[in-house]
Amino acid sequence: MASTLLLLCFVIIVATSNCQYTPENDIYAQQNFTGEDNINHQIQIRSLARFNNEVERENNLKIDYRSSFPNPEDYFIDFLINPCGSNSTFLSDELNRVHGYNCCMERFGKGEYGYMKFTPGEGKKYSKSEIKQRKLAVHFGEVSHNFLLVDENGNEIALENSRQAADFTIIDEDCEGLRDPHPSCLHRRLRAVKSLYEPPCFDHNQTVDASSECFTVNGILQHNCMQIAYSQNAFFHICEGRSSDNVNCGTFIELHMKNGSPYDGESVLLSQTKIDTPFTNGMSTTIISLTYKENEKRVLCAYRESRLRKGSIVLVTDKSAQCC
């Protein structure tokens, strides 16, 4: 009985071997064909996947280096000169009032400007369209009834929306009415006077003096400089690591001469300061040197002086007046 069982097991094993692995067997040939077909199919899938990866990689490279021009109306850049007052943040000898050197950090700020409603000395009043067309800049300290209040783009600002303090009035027996006989006259016996109070984080571009000092936002006094506040709704490119001190890497605020001068073209860099914040939340303040091309013995100026200084260099043009 035991021998029979062993023989039956042997027969079964041999039969199974002959059915799967004998080359002459039809089942072997079928399995072999099926295996080759599966391998070819897997090769095709992997080749297709490799091709798709290469196409995707090429598309990604194209996307990484694609150039496009954003809509400029979606972005803005804003600047304020000496946002806390004059260069040294000193606003008034009379009030001895200062805002502080860090008055324009991470807060809202906006400048306001004005177009004169008439030409001083002429007395002629212009229409609103003529005022906007002439764009005669208002003198610092002018009372509000003599100018049209506008923003940096020339858009009118209602006086009730102004950030500036309102004019105050004093009694003046000479005043007969509006601008009669003086431009500051408001009503009979009343004269308007410009307030000495100024809002913080405001534009004071009329106070720039290259010979003055200024403070950093940390309270460090520097020579021949001014504060400048900046803001934009896009990020600033900041270089870090080994490139952090590279003068050719990063985002800079630069000073150039508009339309150039007889000495330097408009593209010539006169001064610059590097921005070290990747983004702004409101306005941020830094300082910029007012020396000429980093020369501490020379400062930037407009060459508009009432007299000639000893040692000055005068440029004589073809349109200069001849004395003899």
PDB file of C-alpha atoms in Angstrom:
ATOM      1  CA  MET A   1       0.000   0.000   0.000  1.00  0.00           C
ATOM      2  CA  ALA A   2       2.827   2.330   0.857  1.00  0.00           C
ATOM      3  CA  SER A   3       4.642   1.519  -2.397  1.00  0.00           C
ATOM      4  CA  THR A   4       1.545   2.302  -4.432  1.00  0.00           C
ATOM      5  CA  LEU A   5       1.147   5.664  -2.809  1.00  0.00           C
ATOM      6  CA  LEU A   6       4.741   6.522  -3.527  1.00  0.00           C
ATOM      7  CA  LEU A   7       4.385   5.498  -7.134  1.00  0.00           C
ATOM      8  CA  LEU A   8       1.246   7.501  -7.597  1.00  0.00           C
ATOM      9  CA  CYS A   9       2.933  10.576  -6.158  1.00  0.00           C
ATOM     10  CA  PHE A  10       5.903  10.121  -8.441  1.00  0.00           C
ATOM     11  CA  VAL A  11       3.667   9.797 -11.471  1.00  0.00           C
ATOM     12  CA  ILE A  12       1.747  12.864 -10.589  1.00  0.00           C
ATOM     13  CA  ILE A  13       4.891  14.922 -10.166  1.00  0.00           C
ATOM     14  CA  VAL A  14       6.383  13.782 -13.436  1.00  0.00           C
ATOM     15  CA  ALA A  15       3.176  14.436 -15.306  1.00  0.00           C
ATOM     16  CA  THR A  16       2.986  17.937 -13.969  1.00  0.00           C
ATOM     17  CA  SER A  17       6.555  18.601 -15.035  1.00  0.00           C
ATOM     18  CA  ASN A  18       5.983  17.379 -18.546  1.00  0.00           C
ATOM     19  CA  CYS A  19       2.888  19.573 -19.000  1.00  0.00           C
ATOM     20  CA  GLN A  20       4.668  22.884 -17.988  1.00  0.00           C
ATOM     21  CA  TYR A  21       8.261  22.734 -19.146  1.00  0.00           C
ATOM     22  CA  THR A  22       8.507  20.321 -22.066  1.00  0.00           C
ATOM     23  CA  PRO A  23       9.326  22.420 -25.202  1.00  0.00           C
ATOM     24  CA  GLU A  24       7.398  19.997 -27.422  1.00  0.00           C
ATOM     25  CA  ASN A  25       4.241  20.504 -25.390  1.00  0.00           C
ATOM     26  CA  ASP A  26       1.514  22.836 -26.803  1.00  0.00           C
ATOM     27  CA  ILE A  27       0.897  24.410 -23.383  1.00  0.00           C
ATOM     28  CA  TYR A  28       4.598  25.304 -23.108  1.00  0.00           C
ATOM     29  CA  ALA A  29       4.509  27.051 -26.456  1.00  0.00           C
ATOM     30  CA  GLN A  30       1.365  28.960 -25.481  1.00  0.00           C
ATOM     31  CA  GLN A  31       2.853  30.090 -22.153  1.00  0.00           C
ATOM     32  CA  ASN A  32       6.074  31.112 -23.885  1.00  0.00           C
ATOM     33  CA  PHE A  33       4.152  33.244 -26.403  1.00  0.00           C
ATOM     34  CA  THR A  34       2.094  34.828 -23.630  1.00  0.00           C
ATOM     35  CA  GLY A  35       5.238  35.672 -21.638  1.00  0.00           C
ATOM     36  CA  GLU A  36       6.915  37.339 -24.613  1.00  0.00           C
ATOM     37  CA  ASP A  37       3.748  39.325 -25.285  1.00  0.00           C
ATOM     38  CA  ASN A  38       3.629  40.532 -21.676  1.00  0.00           C
ATOM     39  CA  ILE A  39       7.305  41.556 -21.801  1.00  0.00           C
ATOM     40  CA  ASN A  40       6.800  43.515 -25.048  1.00  0.00           C
ATOM     41  CA  HIS A  41       3.772  45.209 -23.523  1.00  0.00           C
ATOM     42  CA  GLN A  42       5.755  46.227 -20.424  1.00  0.00           C
ATOM     43  CA  ILE A  43       8.566  47.577 -22.648  1.00  0.00           C
ATOM     44  CA  GLN A  44       6.063  49.719 -24.561  1.00  0.00           C
ATOM     45  CA  ILE A  45       4.565  51.086 -21.313  1.00  0.00           C
ATOM     46  CA  ARG A  46       7.990  51.992 -19.920  1.00  0.00           C
ATOM     47  CA  SER A  47       9.072  53.582 -23.202  1.00  0.00           C
ATOM     48  CA  LEU A  48       5.887  55.646 -23.274  1.00  0.00           C
ATOM     49  CA  ALA A  49       6.379  56.679 -19.650  1.00  0.00           C
ATOM     50  CA  ARG A  50       9.992  57.680 -20.386  1.00  0.00           C
ATOM     51  CA  PHE A  51       8.827  59.725 -23.381  1.00  0.00           C
ATOM     52  CA  ASN A  52       6.142  61.442 -21.310  1.00  0.00           C
ATOM     53  CA  ASN A  53       8.672  62.288 -18.599  1.00  0.00           C
ATOM     54  CA  GLU A  54      11.020  63.796 -21.173  1.00  0.00           C
ATOM     55  CA  VAL A  55       8.207  65.857 -22.682  1.00  0.00           C
ATOM     56  CA  GLU A  56       7.125  67.025 -19.217  1.00  0.00           C
ATOM     57  CA  ARG A  57      10.714  67.929 -18.345  1.00  0.00           C
ATOM     58  CA  GLU A  58      11.049  69.950 -21.543  1.00  0.00           C
ATOM     59  CA  ASN A  59       7.763  71.720 -20.840  1.00  0.00           C
ATOM     60  CA  ASN A  60       8.876  72.533 -17.315  1.00  0.00           C
ATOM     61  CA  LEU A  61      12.095  74.024 -18.637  1.00  0.00           C
ATOM     62  CA  LYS A  62      10.107  76.129 -21.064  1.00  0.00           C
ATOM     63  CA  ILE A  63       7.844  77.340 -18.234  1.00  0.00           C
ATOM     64  CA  ASP A  64      10.795  78.177 -15.958  1.00  0.00           C
ATOM     65  CA  TYR A  65      12.362  80.404 -18.625  1.00  0.00           C
ATOM     66  CA  ARG A  66       9.198  81.880 -20.071  1.00  0.00           C
ATOM     67  CA  SER A  67       9.124  85.673 -20.360  1.00  0.00           C
ATOM     68  CA  SER A  68       5.918  87.600 -19.764  1.00  0.00           C
ATOM     69  CA  PHE A  69       4.931  91.181 -19.067  1.00  0.00           C
ATOM     70  CA  PRO A  70       2.527  91.732 -16.149  1.00  0.00           C
ATOM     71  CA  ASN A  71      -0.217  94.307 -16.303  1.00  0.00           C
ATOM     72  CA  PRO A  72       1.339  97.452 -14.790  1.00  0.00           C
ATOM     73  CA  GLU A  73      -2.031  98.475 -13.350  1.00  0.00           C
ATOM     74  CA  ASP A  74      -1.858  95.461 -11.023  1.00  0.00           C
ATOM     75  CA  TYR A  75       1.296  96.707  -9.304  1.00  0.00           C
ATOM     76  CA  PHE A  76       2.495  99.943  -7.789  1.00  0.00           C
ATOM     77  CA  ILE A  77       5.682 101.440  -6.387  1.00  0.00           C
ATOM     78  CA  ASP A  78       5.460 104.401  -4.027  1.00  0.00           C
ATOM     79  CA  PHE A  79       8.140 106.704  -2.609  1.00  0.00           C
ATOM     80  CA  LEU A  80       8.133 109.406   0.044  1.00  0.00           C
ATOM     81  CA  ILE A  81      11.081 111.786   0.496  1.00  0.00           C
ATOM     82  CA  ASN A  82      12.002 112.673   4.093  1.00  0.00           C
ATOM     83  CA  PRO A  83       8.746 111.094   5.330  1.00  0.00           C
ATOM     84  CA  CYS A  84       9.275 112.236   8.919  1.00  0.00           C
ATOM     85  CA  GLY A  85      10.102 115.863   8.134  1.00  0.00           C
ATOM     86  CA  SER A  86      13.234 117.476   6.789  1.00  0.00           C
ATOM     87  CA  ASN A  87      16.515 115.571   6.562  1.00  0.00           C
ATOM     88  CA  SER A  88      17.000 115.668  10.314  1.00  0.00           C
ATOM     89  CA  THR A  89      13.251 115.197  11.055  1.00  0.00           C
ATOM     90  CA  PHE A  90      13.190 118.769  12.433  1.00  0.00           C
ATOM     91  CA  LEU A  91       9.907 120.340  11.368  1.00  0.00           C
ATOM     92  CA  SER A  92       9.686 123.775  12.930  1.00  0.00           C
ATOM     93  CA  ASP A  93      11.922 126.149  14.833  1.00  0.00           C
ATOM     94  CA  GLU A  94       8.807 127.650  16.370  1.00  0.00           C
ATOM     95  CA  LEU A  95       7.319 124.405  17.664  1.00  0.00           C
ATOM     96  CA  ASN A  96      10.551 122.426  17.951  1.00  0.00           C
ATOM     97  CA  ARG A  97       8.427 119.462  16.916  1.00  0.00           C
ATOM     98  CA  VAL A  98       9.732 116.213  15.438  1.00  0.00           C
ATOM     99  CA  HIS A  99       8.016 113.002  14.397  1.00  0.00           C
ATOM    100  CA  GLY A 100      10.981 110.762  15.111  1.00  0.00           C
ATOM    101  CA  TYR A 101      13.293 108.964  12.738  1.00  0.00           C
ATOM    102  CA  ASN A 102      11.114 105.806  12.568  1.00  0.00           C
ATOM    103  CA  CYS A 103       7.722 107.468  12.005  1.00  0.00           C
ATOM    104  CA  CYS A 104       7.239 105.752   8.638  1.00  0.00           C
ATOM    105  CA  MET A 105       7.855 102.072   9.294  1.00  0.00           C
ATOM    106  CA  GLU A 106       5.085  99.553   8.505  1.00  0.00           C
ATOM    107  CA  ARG A 107       2.366 102.174   8.361  1.00  0.00           C
ATOM    108  CA  PHE A 108       0.274 103.933   5.756  1.00  0.00           C
ATOM    109  CA  GLY A 109       1.825 106.954   4.075  1.00  0.00           C
ATOM    110  CA  LYS A 110       0.876 109.237   1.218  1.00  0.00           C
ATOM    111  CA  GLY A 111       2.039 112.526  -0.227  1.00  0.00           C
ATOM    112  CA  GLU A 112      -0.122 115.467  -1.258  1.00  0.00           C
ATOM    113  CA  TYR A 113       0.757 118.202  -3.714  1.00  0.00           C
ATOM    114  CA  GLY A 114      -0.819 121.267  -5.236  1.00  0.00           C
ATOM    115  CA  TYR A 115      -1.240 123.317  -8.414  1.00  0.00           C
ATOM    116  CA  MET A 116      -1.480 127.079  -7.985  1.00  0.00           C
ATOM    117  CA  LYS A 117      -4.849 128.565  -8.944  1.00  0.00           C
ATOM    118  CA  PHE A 118      -3.211 131.766 -10.136  1.00  0.00           C
ATOM    119  CA  THR A 119       0.217 133.103 -11.023  1.00  0.00           C
ATOM    120  CA  PRO A 120       1.691 135.041  -8.093  1.00  0.00           C
ATOM    121  CA  GLY A 121       2.005 138.710  -8.976  1.00  0.00           C
ATOM    122  CA  GLU A 122      -0.557 138.586 -11.778  1.00  0.00           C
ATOM    123  CA  GLY A 123      -3.732 138.054  -9.783  1.00  0.00           C
ATOM    124  CA  LYS A 124      -5.454 136.227 -12.633  1.00  0.00           C
ATOM    125  CA  LYS A 125      -7.430 133.199 -11.567  1.00  0.00           C
ATOM    126  CA  TYR A 126      -7.517 130.190 -13.896  1.00  0.00           C
ATOM    127  CA  SER A 127     -10.215 127.598 -14.480  1.00  0.00           C
ATOM    128  CA  LYS A 128      -9.777 124.084 -13.103  1.00  0.00           C
ATOM    129  CA  SER A 129      -8.846 122.699 -16.535  1.00  0.00           C
ATOM    130  CA  GLU A 130      -6.278 125.480 -17.015  1.00  0.00           C
ATOM    131  CA  ILE A 131      -4.868 124.823 -13.548  1.00  0.00           C
ATOM    132  CA  LYS A 132      -4.325 121.134 -14.333  1.00  0.00           C
ATOM    133  CA  GLN A 133      -2.813 122.001 -17.698  1.00  0.00           C
ATOM    134  CA  ARG A 134      -0.398 124.622 -16.340  1.00  0.00           C
ATOM    135  CA  LYS A 135       0.698 122.468 -13.360  1.00  0.00           C
ATOM    136  CA  LEU A 136       2.314 125.355 -11.543  1.00  0.00           C
ATOM    137  CA  ALA A 137       3.727 123.729  -8.418  1.00  0.00           C
ATOM    138  CA  VAL A 138       2.604 125.185  -5.118  1.00  0.00           C
ATOM    139  CA  HIS A 139       5.198 126.783  -2.878  1.00  0.00           C
ATOM    140  CA  PHE A 140       5.750 125.188   0.506  1.00  0.00           C
ATOM    141  CA  GLY A 141       3.747 127.054   3.117  1.00  0.00           C
ATOM    142  CA  GLU A 142       1.009 128.211   0.728  1.00  0.00           C
ATOM    143  CA  VAL A 143      -2.501 128.384   2.221  1.00  0.00           C
ATOM    144  CA  SER A 144      -5.060 125.904   0.909  1.00  0.00           C
ATOM    145  CA  HIS A 145      -7.466 128.336  -0.802  1.00  0.00           C
ATOM    146  CA  ASN A 146      -4.752 129.277  -3.291  1.00  0.00           C
ATOM    147  CA  PHE A 147      -4.072 125.862  -4.802  1.00  0.00           C
ATOM    148  CA  LEU A 148      -5.764 122.740  -6.122  1.00  0.00           C
ATOM    149  CA  LEU A 149      -4.870 119.726  -3.974  1.00  0.00           C
ATOM    150  CA  VAL A 150      -3.741 116.703  -6.060  1.00  0.00           C
ATOM    151  CA  ASP A 151      -2.005 113.355  -5.609  1.00  0.00           C
ATOM    152  CA  GLU A 152       1.216 112.233  -7.278  1.00  0.00           C
ATOM    153  CA  ASN A 153      -0.677 111.453 -10.491  1.00  0.00           C
ATOM    154  CA  GLY A 154      -2.364 114.849 -10.688  1.00  0.00           C
ATOM    155  CA  ASN A 155      -5.776 113.588  -9.533  1.00  0.00           C
ATOM    156  CA  GLU A 156      -7.722 116.072  -7.440  1.00  0.00           C
ATOM    157  CA  ILE A 157      -8.075 115.431  -3.705  1.00  0.00           C
ATOM    158  CA  ALA A 158     -10.987 116.925  -1.812  1.00  0.00           C
ATOM    159  CA  LEU A 159      -9.831 119.110   1.081  1.00  0.00           C
ATOM    160  CA  GLU A 160     -11.939 117.105   3.532  1.00  0.00           C
ATOM    161  CA  ASN A 161      -9.909 114.008   2.550  1.00  0.00           C
ATOM    162  CA  SER A 162      -6.544 115.676   3.070  1.00  0.00           C
ATOM    163  CA  ARG A 163      -4.129 114.334   5.680  1.00  0.00           C
ATOM    164  CA  GLN A 164      -2.743 117.817   6.278  1.00  0.00           C
ATOM    165  CA  ALA A 165      -3.850 120.024   9.132  1.00  0.00           C
ATOM    166  CA  ALA A 166      -6.333 122.734   8.173  1.00  0.00           C
ATOM    167  CA  ASP A 167      -5.196 126.351   7.903  1.00  0.00           C
ATOM    168  CA  PHE A 168      -5.937 128.559  10.871  1.00  0.00           C
ATOM    169  CA  THR A 169      -7.016 132.187  10.647  1.00  0.00           C
ATOM    170  CA  ILE A 170      -5.872 135.380  12.297  1.00  0.00           C
ATOM    171  CA  ILE A 171      -7.302 138.872  12.326  1.00  0.00           C
ATOM    172  CA  ASP A 172      -5.809 141.143   9.676  1.00  0.00           C
ATOM    173  CA  GLU A 173      -7.374 144.589   9.330  1.00  0.00           C
ATOM    174  CA  ASP A 174      -5.876 144.994   5.858  1.00  0.00           C
ATOM    175  CA  CYS A 175      -7.906 142.125   4.372  1.00  0.00           C
ATOM    176  CA  GLU A 176     -10.947 143.289   2.412  1.00  0.00           C
ATOM    177  CA  GLY A 177     -11.946 139.908   0.960  1.00  0.00           C
ATOM    178  CA  LEU A 178     -10.616 136.784  -0.758  1.00  0.00           C
ATOM    179  CA  ARG A 179      -7.009 137.500  -1.877  1.00  0.00           C
ATOM    180  CA  ASP A 180      -7.635 141.219  -1.420  1.00  0.00           C
ATOM    181  CA  PRO A 181      -5.161 142.791  -1.102  1.00  0.00           C
ATOM    182  CA  HIS A 182      -2.944 139.784  -0.187  1.00  0.00           C
ATOM    183  CA  PRO A 183      -3.173 136.218  -1.548  1.00  0.00           C
ATOM    184  CA  SER A 184      -3.493 134.893   2.017  1.00  0.00           C
ATOM    185  CA  CYS A 185      -6.573 137.027   2.761  1.00  0.00           C
ATOM    186  CA  LEU A 186      -9.597 134.793   3.229  1.00  0.00           C
ATOM    187  CA  HIS A 187     -12.441 137.170   4.242  1.00  0.00           C
ATOM    188  CA  ARG A 188     -12.799 140.677   5.462  1.00  0.00           C
ATOM    189  CA  ARG A 189     -10.380 141.148   8.402  1.00  0.00           C
ATOM    190  CA  LEU A 190      -9.365 137.457   8.227  1.00  0.00           C
ATOM    191  CA  ARG A 191      -6.134 136.016   6.878  1.00  0.00           C
ATOM    192  CA  ALA A 192      -5.301 132.306   6.492  1.00  0.00           C
ATOM    193  CA  VAL A 193      -2.028 130.967   7.854  1.00  0.00           C
ATOM    194  CA  LYS A 194      -0.485 127.602   7.004  1.00  0.00           C
ATOM    195  CA  SER A 195      -0.465 125.200   9.941  1.00  0.00           C
ATOM    196  CA  LEU A 196       2.937 124.136  11.220  1.00  0.00           C
ATOM    197  CA  TYR A 197       1.679 120.645  12.003  1.00  0.00           C
ATOM    198  CA  GLU A 198       2.566 117.973   9.466  1.00  0.00           C
ATOM    199  CA  PRO A 199       1.306 114.367   9.324  1.00  0.00           C
ATOM    200  CA  PRO A 200       3.844 111.552   9.761  1.00  0.00           C
ATOM    201  CA  CYS A 201       4.781 109.379   6.796  1.00  0.00           C
ATOM    202  CA  PHE A 202       4.284 112.291   4.411  1.00  0.00           C
ATOM    203  CA  ASP A 203       6.207 113.493   1.357  1.00  0.00           C
ATOM    204  CA  HIS A 204       8.595 116.398   2.010  1.00  0.00           C
ATOM    205  CA  ASN A 205      10.541 116.483  -1.249  1.00  0.00           C
ATOM    206  CA  GLN A 206      10.905 120.264  -0.957  1.00  0.00           C
ATOM    207  CA  THR A 207      13.122 119.850   2.134  1.00  0.00           C
ATOM    208  CA  VAL A 208      16.035 118.007   0.507  1.00  0.00           C
ATOM    209  CA  ASP A 209      19.400 119.518   1.390  1.00  0.00           C
ATOM    210  CA  ALA A 210      22.470 117.493   0.445  1.00  0.00           C
ATOM    211  CA  SER A 211      24.581 119.265   3.057  1.00  0.00           C
ATOM    212  CA  SER A 212      22.281 118.168   5.915  1.00  0.00           C
ATOM    213  CA  GLU A 213      22.372 115.103   8.129  1.00  0.00           C
ATOM    214  CA  CYS A 214      19.760 112.395   8.527  1.00  0.00           C
ATOM    215  CA  PHE A 215      18.889 109.539  10.874  1.00  0.00           C
ATOM    216  CA  THR A 216      18.563 105.858  10.114  1.00  0.00           C
ATOM    217  CA  VAL A 217      15.455 104.084  11.422  1.00  0.00           C
ATOM    218  CA  ASN A 218      17.664 102.875  14.299  1.00  0.00           C
ATOM    219  CA  GLY A 219      18.519 106.440  15.307  1.00  0.00           C
ATOM    220  CA  ILE A 220      22.078 106.528  13.929  1.00  0.00           C
ATOM    221  CA  LEU A 221      23.073 109.972  12.638  1.00  0.00           C
ATOM    222  CA  GLN A 222      24.627 110.027   9.150  1.00  0.00           C
ATOM    223  CA  HIS A 223      26.094 112.865   7.096  1.00  0.00           C
ATOM    224  CA  ASN A 224      24.955 114.143   3.677  1.00  0.00           C
ATOM    225  CA  CYS A 225      21.903 111.946   3.310  1.00  0.00           C
ATOM    226  CA  MET A 226      18.121 111.859   3.420  1.00  0.00           C
ATOM    227  CA  GLN A 227      15.439 109.418   4.460  1.00  0.00           C
ATOM    228  CA  ILE A 228      13.334 107.747   1.792  1.00  0.00           C
ATOM    229  CA  ALA A 229      10.248 105.592   2.367  1.00  0.00           C
ATOM    230  CA  TYR A 230       9.227 102.981  -0.195  1.00  0.00           C
ATOM    231  CA  SER A 231       6.449 100.481  -0.768  1.00  0.00           C
ATOM    232  CA  GLN A 232       5.268  98.097  -3.466  1.00  0.00           C
ATOM    233  CA  ASN A 233       2.794  95.217  -3.662  1.00  0.00           C
ATOM    234  CA  ALA A 234       5.278  92.780  -5.219  1.00  0.00           C
ATOM    235  CA  PHE A 235       8.249  91.105  -3.544  1.00  0.00           C
ATOM    236  CA  PHE A 236      11.777  92.553  -3.638  1.00  0.00           C
ATOM    237  CA  HIS A 237      14.533  90.332  -4.955  1.00  0.00           C
ATOM    238  CA  ILE A 238      16.998  89.847  -2.090  1.00  0.00           C
ATOM    239  CA  CYS A 239      20.431  88.249  -2.501  1.00  0.00           C
ATOM    240  CA  GLU A 240      21.666  86.163   0.405  1.00  0.00           C
ATOM    241  CA  GLY A 241      24.641  84.011   1.325  1.00  0.00           C
ATOM    242  CA  ARG A 242      27.814  84.749  -0.589  1.00  0.00           C
ATOM    243  CA  SER A 243      25.925  87.202  -2.821  1.00  0.00           C
ATOM    244  CA  SER A 244      24.513  89.301   0.018  1.00  0.00           C
ATOM    245  CA  ASP A 245      27.275  91.916  -0.332  1.00  0.00           C
ATOM    246  CA  ASN A 246      27.439  91.791  -4.113  1.00  0.00           C
ATOM    247  CA  VAL A 247      26.782  95.295  -5.475  1.00  0.00           C
ATOM    248  CA  ASN A 248      25.423  93.779  -8.692  1.00  0.00           C
ATOM    249  CA  CYS A 249      22.844  91.532  -7.018  1.00  0.00           C
ATOM    250  CA  GLY A 250      19.616  92.627  -5.370  1.00  0.00           C
ATOM    251  CA  THR A 251      17.112  95.474  -5.504  1.00  0.00           C
ATOM    252  CA  PHE A 252      18.317  99.066  -5.307  1.00  0.00           C
ATOM    253  CA  ILE A 253      16.914 102.591  -5.087  1.00  0.00           C
ATOM    254  CA  GLU A 254      18.958 104.769  -7.425  1.00  0.00           C
ATOM    255  CA  LEU A 255      19.376 108.497  -7.968  1.00  0.00           C
ATOM    256  CA  HIS A 256      19.680 109.791 -11.528  1.00  0.00           C
ATOM    257  CA  MET A 257      19.592 113.247 -13.078  1.00  0.00           C
ATOM    258  CA  LYS A 258      16.352 113.627 -15.043  1.00  0.00           C
ATOM    259  CA  ASN A 259      17.174 114.354 -18.697  1.00  0.00           C
ATOM    260  CA  GLY A 260      20.845 114.326 -17.732  1.00  0.00           C
ATOM    261  CA  SER A 261      23.187 117.280 -17.374  1.00  0.00           C
ATOM    262  CA  PRO A 262      26.219 118.629 -19.255  1.00  0.00           C
ATOM    263  CA  TYR A 263      28.335 116.413 -16.998  1.00  0.00           C
ATOM    264  CA  ASP A 264      26.345 113.183 -16.725  1.00  0.00           C
ATOM    265  CA  GLY A 265      23.699 111.486 -18.826  1.00  0.00           C
ATOM    266  CA  GLU A 266      20.388 110.397 -17.333  1.00  0.00           C
ATOM    267  CA  SER A 267      21.554 106.768 -17.135  1.00  0.00           C
ATOM    268  CA  VAL A 268      24.588 107.653 -14.992  1.00  0.00           C
ATOM    269  CA  LEU A 269      24.211 106.387 -11.423  1.00  0.00           C
ATOM    270  CA  LEU A 270      24.782 109.219  -8.942  1.00  0.00           C
ATOM    271  CA  SER A 271      23.866 107.408  -5.717  1.00  0.00           C
ATOM    272  CA  GLN A 272      22.090 104.257  -4.594  1.00  0.00           C
ATOM    273  CA  THR A 273      20.963 102.288  -1.570  1.00  0.00           C
ATOM    274  CA  LYS A 274      20.214  98.580  -1.301  1.00  0.00           C
ATOM    275  CA  ILE A 275      16.841  97.253  -0.113  1.00  0.00           C
ATOM    276  CA  ASP A 276      17.176  94.454   2.441  1.00  0.00           C
ATOM    277  CA  THR A 277      13.502  93.608   3.036  1.00  0.00           C
ATOM    278  CA  PRO A 278      11.810  91.021   0.774  1.00  0.00           C
ATOM    279  CA  PHE A 279       8.403  92.706   1.058  1.00  0.00           C
ATOM    280  CA  THR A 280       6.738  95.709   2.682  1.00  0.00           C
ATOM    281  CA  ASN A 281       3.749  96.015   4.969  1.00  0.00           C
ATOM    282  CA  GLY A 282       2.824  99.630   4.361  1.00  0.00           C
ATOM    283  CA  MET A 283       5.838 101.923   4.006  1.00  0.00           C
ATOM    284  CA  SER A 284       9.416 101.049   4.943  1.00  0.00           C
ATOM    285  CA  THR A 285      12.158 103.627   5.452  1.00  0.00           C
ATOM    286  CA  THR A 286      15.829 103.650   4.603  1.00  0.00           C
ATOM    287  CA  ILE A 287      18.424 106.338   3.902  1.00  0.00           C
ATOM    288  CA  ILE A 288      20.311 107.227   0.744  1.00  0.00           C
ATOM    289  CA  SER A 289      23.558 109.156   0.427  1.00  0.00           C
ATOM    290  CA  LEU A 290      23.461 112.558  -1.252  1.00  0.00           C
ATOM    291  CA  THR A 291      27.147 112.582  -2.073  1.00  0.00           C
ATOM    292  CA  TYR A 292      28.161 112.643  -5.734  1.00  0.00           C
ATOM    293  CA  LYS A 293      29.146 109.132  -6.890  1.00  0.00           C
ATOM    294  CA  GLU A 294      30.257 108.151  -3.350  1.00  0.00           C
ATOM    295  CA  ASN A 295      32.731 111.045  -3.254  1.00  0.00           C
ATOM    296  CA  GLU A 296      32.516 112.395   0.301  1.00  0.00           C
ATOM    297  CA  LYS A 297      33.964 115.745  -0.810  1.00  0.00           C
ATOM    298  CA  ARG A 298      31.191 116.395  -3.329  1.00  0.00           C
ATOM    299  CA  VAL A 299      27.418 116.542  -2.843  1.00  0.00           C
ATOM    300  CA  LEU A 300      24.462 116.488  -5.208  1.00  0.00           C
ATOM    301  CA  CYS A 301      22.927 119.836  -6.118  1.00  0.00           C
ATOM    302  CA  ALA A 302      20.774 121.470  -8.786  1.00  0.00           C
ATOM    303  CA  TYR A 303      23.285 124.260  -9.541  1.00  0.00           C
ATOM    304  CA  ARG A 304      20.641 126.912  -8.900  1.00  0.00           C
ATOM    305  CA  GLU A 305      22.322 129.583  -6.856  1.00  0.00           C
ATOM    306  CA  SER A 306      21.845 133.330  -6.647  1.00  0.00           C
ATOM    307  CA  ARG A 307      25.579 134.002  -6.564  1.00  0.00           C
ATOM    308  CA  LEU A 308      28.801 132.432  -7.739  1.00  0.00           C
ATOM    309  CA  ARG A 309      30.977 130.783  -5.156  1.00  0.00           C
ATOM    310  CA  LYS A 310      34.735 131.053  -5.142  1.00  0.00           C
ATOM    311  CA  GLY A 311      36.186 128.123  -7.075  1.00  0.00           C
ATOM    312  CA  SER A 312      32.916 127.321  -8.862  1.00  0.00           C
ATOM    313  CA  ILE A 313      32.980 125.962 -12.395  1.00  0.00           C
ATOM    314  CA  VAL A 314      30.586 127.750 -14.750  1.00  0.00           C
ATOM    315  CA  LEU A 315      29.376 126.165 -17.975  1.00  0.00           C
ATOM    316  CA  VAL A 316      29.056 128.756 -20.754  1.00  0.00           C
ATOM    317  CA  THR A 317      26.542 127.727 -23.416  1.00  0.00           C
ATOM    318  CA  ASP A 318      25.665 129.214 -26.794  1.00  0.00           C
ATOM    319  CA  LYS A 319      22.615 130.875 -25.243  1.00  0.00           C
ATOM    320  CA  SER A 320      24.592 132.638 -22.515  1.00  0.00           C
ATOM    321  CA  ALA A 321      24.387 136.437 -22.445  1.00  0.00           C
ATOM    322  CA  GLN A 322      27.408 138.340 -23.721  1.00  0.00           C
ATOM    323  CA  CYS A 323      28.729 141.254 -21.785  1.00  0.00           C
ATOM    324  CA  CYS A 324      30.692 142.919 -24.582  1.00  0.00           C
TER     325      CYS A 324
END
